[in-house]
Amino acid sequence: MQVSLREKSPVVHCITNQVVANFQANGLLAIGASPIMGDEEEEVSELVSISDVLSLNIGTLNNRTLESMLVAGKAANQKGIPVVLDPVGVGATRYRLDAIKKLLDVVKVDLIRCNTGELATLMQKDWHAKGVDAGEGEMDRKEVAMALAKQRKTLVVVTGEVDIVTDGNDLKTVTNGHISMTHVTGTGCLLSSVLGAHLTLLQKDQVRLLAEALSEYGSAGEEAAKVSESAGAFARAFLDQLSERRWQYDF
Ligand code: ATP
Ligand code: TZP
Ligand code: MG
Ligand code: MG
């Protein structure tokens, strides 16, 4: 069986941060998905009703958007569509950590996509986080990612030089990617919603599906870096790469 993101063209409802909203929408369009951003509490349930996946990102969270995420998350659970959570900078403040705990308690999340520092915070490991960036520390990323997946009964993707995807039992690693991806903001946030879009394609084999999507995304970064490693030109070449790929898989 062949599955194609461009053919499915899922509607992706994003409640995301003010930094990356435009990049995230353009990146989703580039892979053939149909993004819609909206965080007003009064309309999020209606937005979920017309969407195929909900993508939550706490990058510039406030009390108003947190309420909207809780309402949207519950509506998505009721409808039975996948929910992705990107805990941006969860180690930076108490506010973010409390918000993530609340979101994970109230909403059934299908995928947590984070960097290594965010994983460490979620699992109470000793780590020197650096704002929204991964930071430094010593930890067995694979073991901790599997423990989080088991604890929250969710898929977990942890990115970095090597990406990890696990459902708590099965685990795959992906080595594609380029350091330039960390020099422009939003490649992680966009990736979270790109993976969310992929979850609309298949109910089973999702670890393999996400590994293939990660490999494709990372190799888009590698090819873009051949055009330029300067931030502006790289970001543009990266979007071009996303739009030139098929996002089609054999299962
Ligand atoms: P951060 O906040 O630390 O920038 P993030 O949430 O933006 O994290 P990243 O871990 O940077 O997310 O992942 C975004 C993309 O960049 C992924 O496709 C990942 O594979 C790639 N990537 C991250 N770090 C590297 C690296 N050192 N070498 C190659 N690719 C990388
Ligand atoms: N500050 C709050 S959200 C954000 C910044 C810089 C964007 C983070 O994007 P990413 O994809 O995690 O690098
Ligand atoms: Mg980043
Ligand atoms: Mg991030």
XYZ file of C-alpha atoms and ligand atoms in Angstrom:
297
model
C 0.000 0.000 0.000
C 1.220 3.477 -0.828
C 0.345 6.482 1.354
C 0.800 10.043 0.125
C 0.709 13.188 2.187
C 0.114 15.316 -0.893
C -2.862 13.179 -1.884
C -4.371 13.235 1.600
C -3.570 16.948 2.096
C -4.611 16.912 5.768
C -5.940 20.029 7.446
C -3.550 20.816 10.315
C -4.926 23.035 13.075
C -1.988 24.740 14.755
C -2.067 26.595 18.051
C 1.515 27.687 17.912
C 3.910 30.438 18.921
C 4.247 33.955 17.545
C 7.840 33.356 16.422
C 7.315 30.562 13.908
C 3.648 30.753 12.821
C 4.475 31.967 9.314
C 7.372 29.529 8.776
C 5.247 26.683 10.111
C 2.337 27.496 7.773
C 4.662 27.807 4.762
C 6.439 24.549 5.610
C 3.129 22.691 5.956
C 1.947 24.070 2.622
C 5.263 23.011 1.075
C 4.712 19.344 1.994
C 1.140 19.469 0.654
C -0.754 19.852 3.944
C -3.361 22.513 4.631
C -2.510 24.575 7.732
C -4.943 26.672 9.709
C -3.745 28.746 12.651
C -6.263 29.860 15.287
C -6.135 30.224 19.058
C -9.362 31.994 20.069
C -11.104 29.837 22.678
C -14.503 30.595 21.158
C -13.587 29.088 17.793
C -11.032 26.336 18.462
C -13.630 23.539 18.788
C -15.081 24.545 15.441
C -11.591 24.610 13.929
C -10.930 21.118 15.270
C -14.206 19.957 13.710
C -12.839 20.786 10.239
C -9.285 19.518 10.895
C -7.484 16.172 10.534
C -4.850 16.781 13.238
C -4.212 19.246 16.074
C -0.701 20.614 16.657
C -0.019 22.312 20.013
C 3.141 24.346 20.709
C 3.859 26.255 23.922
C 6.631 28.500 22.546
C 4.927 31.782 23.477
C 2.196 30.407 25.708
C -0.067 32.651 27.828
C -3.114 31.949 30.014
C -5.495 32.655 27.157
C -3.790 30.296 24.678
C -3.382 27.614 27.347
C -7.173 27.594 27.885
C -7.654 27.392 24.106
C -5.244 24.427 23.903
C -7.161 22.577 26.627
C -10.490 23.158 24.851
C -9.065 22.237 21.428
C -7.281 19.177 22.825
C -10.463 17.833 24.407
C -12.392 18.441 21.170
C -9.681 16.623 19.173
C -9.815 13.654 21.573
C -13.584 13.513 21.217
C -13.349 13.611 17.435
C -10.559 11.007 17.490
C -7.969 12.987 15.518
C -4.261 12.914 16.466
C -2.828 15.523 18.833
C 0.856 16.557 18.726
C 2.533 18.478 21.526
C 5.776 20.474 21.227
C 6.883 21.466 24.763
C 9.086 24.364 23.579
C 11.381 25.611 26.359
C 9.579 23.554 29.032
C 12.716 23.675 31.180
C 12.967 27.451 31.000
C 10.198 28.388 33.449
C 7.901 26.954 36.124
C 4.948 28.336 34.146
C 5.778 26.227 31.083
C 6.328 23.079 33.139
C 3.010 23.474 34.975
C 1.235 24.114 31.674
C 2.692 20.975 30.061
C 1.705 18.866 33.078
C -1.850 20.222 32.842
C -2.025 19.635 29.085
C -0.752 16.058 29.448
C -3.198 15.365 32.270
C -6.249 16.714 30.433
C -5.499 15.876 26.788
C -4.603 12.443 25.347
C -1.531 13.291 23.275
C -0.486 10.997 20.388
C 2.997 12.439 19.859
C 5.396 14.488 21.968
C 8.144 16.016 19.755
C 10.922 17.700 21.685
C 14.638 18.388 21.835
C 16.919 16.642 24.355
C 16.750 19.404 26.977
C 12.949 19.352 26.888
C 12.957 15.549 27.249
C 15.248 15.858 30.277
C 12.884 18.337 31.944
C 9.808 16.200 31.239
C 11.543 13.217 32.877
C 13.168 15.197 35.745
C 16.741 14.515 34.625
C 19.669 16.721 35.575
C 20.228 19.025 32.601
C 21.454 22.529 31.775
C 18.738 23.808 29.463
C 19.425 26.890 27.351
C 16.132 28.695 26.795
C 14.308 27.042 23.886
C 17.551 25.366 22.738
C 18.636 21.860 23.718
C 21.446 22.817 26.148
C 23.885 20.329 27.659
C 24.005 17.307 29.946
C 24.529 13.561 30.187
C 21.583 11.201 29.721
C 20.732 8.023 27.829
C 18.351 9.699 25.357
C 16.970 6.403 24.051
C 16.183 5.008 27.474
C 14.590 8.248 28.685
C 12.557 8.699 25.472
C 11.195 5.147 25.848
C 10.341 5.798 29.489
C 8.401 8.963 28.557
C 6.541 7.105 25.797
C 5.570 4.360 28.257
C 4.652 6.786 31.024
C 2.377 8.894 28.795
C 1.296 6.089 26.413
C 2.313 8.184 23.444
C 4.763 8.299 20.570
C 7.892 10.315 21.379
C 10.281 11.946 18.909
C 13.461 13.496 20.303
C 15.535 15.438 17.790
C 19.167 16.514 17.658
C 22.184 15.278 15.720
C 20.511 11.873 15.907
C 16.716 11.729 15.959
C 14.870 9.102 17.994
C 11.333 7.840 17.515
C 9.693 5.415 19.908
C 6.333 4.162 21.113
C 7.886 2.779 24.311
C 8.598 -0.662 22.804
C 9.903 -0.187 19.296
C 12.629 2.441 18.721
C 14.249 3.783 15.560
C 17.028 6.311 15.043
C 17.496 8.664 12.106
C 20.799 10.350 11.323
C 19.749 12.678 8.508
C 19.893 16.419 9.154
C 22.320 19.339 9.045
C 23.603 21.689 11.720
C 22.220 24.650 9.690
C 18.746 23.474 10.747
C 19.558 24.703 14.248
C 20.674 28.126 12.983
C 17.202 29.194 11.839
C 14.311 29.322 14.276
C 11.324 27.075 13.786
C 12.730 23.929 12.190
C 11.768 22.004 15.331
C 8.316 23.593 15.615
C 7.597 22.975 11.939
C 8.818 19.382 12.267
C 6.313 18.727 15.068
C 3.386 19.693 12.858
C 4.876 17.903 9.814
C 5.005 14.681 11.864
C 1.453 15.360 13.065
C 0.318 15.612 9.447
C 1.929 12.204 8.812
C -0.016 10.608 11.682
C -3.214 11.178 9.656
C -1.963 8.730 7.003
C -1.805 5.465 8.972
C -3.084 4.024 12.239
C -0.438 1.257 12.458
C 3.344 1.188 11.816
C 3.548 4.780 13.054
C 7.091 4.422 14.419
C 8.302 3.429 10.961
C 6.198 6.121 9.292
C 7.621 8.847 11.564
C 11.176 7.531 11.047
C 10.702 7.795 7.291
C 9.277 11.319 7.621
C 12.222 12.323 9.874
C 14.671 10.963 7.334
C 12.989 12.909 4.524
C 12.922 16.125 6.615
C 16.578 15.723 7.621
C 17.677 15.028 4.089
C 15.801 18.180 2.955
C 18.068 20.015 5.429
C 21.172 18.304 4.008
C 20.286 19.253 0.435
C 19.374 22.838 1.409
C 22.772 23.241 3.073
C 24.396 22.404 -0.276
C 22.717 25.560 -1.658
C 23.841 27.764 1.249
C 24.673 27.513 4.932
C 23.870 31.210 5.501
C 20.710 31.519 7.594
C 18.492 33.414 5.127
C 19.399 31.473 2.019
C 19.334 28.173 3.933
C 15.783 28.804 5.236
C 14.586 29.551 1.722
C 16.376 26.534 0.219
C 14.960 24.343 2.986
C 11.368 25.372 2.159
C 12.142 24.723 -1.526
C 13.425 21.259 -0.624
C 10.263 20.503 1.353
C 8.135 21.489 -1.637
C 10.180 19.362 -4.077
C 9.728 16.120 -2.125
C 6.977 13.550 -2.661
C 6.159 12.694 0.974
C 4.956 9.300 -0.231
C 5.639 5.961 1.456
C 5.192 2.217 0.804
C 3.641 0.134 3.587
P 16.305 23.569 19.464
O 15.294 24.347 20.203
O 17.431 22.955 20.261
O 16.748 24.299 18.228
P 14.325 22.259 18.023
O 13.053 22.089 18.740
O 14.438 23.367 17.064
O 15.517 22.282 19.027
P 15.986 20.403 16.673
O 16.491 19.372 17.615
O 16.890 21.494 16.294
O 14.602 20.943 17.218
O 15.460 19.610 15.399
C 15.038 20.251 14.223
C 15.688 19.509 13.047
O 17.090 19.775 13.053
C 15.530 17.999 13.097
O 15.236 17.528 11.794
C 16.901 17.492 13.530
O 17.226 16.235 12.977
C 17.821 18.567 12.978
N 19.035 18.726 13.788
C 19.101 19.235 15.040
N 20.374 19.261 15.496
C 21.138 18.754 14.507
C 22.546 18.509 14.353
N 23.417 18.785 15.324
N 22.973 17.959 13.189
C 22.111 17.653 12.216
N 20.776 17.879 12.280
C 20.282 18.414 13.407
N 11.082 31.582 21.457
C 9.899 31.122 21.784
S 9.289 30.008 20.676
C 10.685 30.095 19.737
C 11.569 31.021 20.313
C 12.881 31.406 19.768
C 10.863 29.279 18.515
C 11.549 27.977 18.773
O 11.599 27.234 17.579
P 12.393 25.860 17.448
O 11.726 25.183 16.313
O 12.192 25.106 18.719
O 13.834 26.193 17.194
Mg 15.610 24.968 16.653
Mg 11.831 23.416 19.674
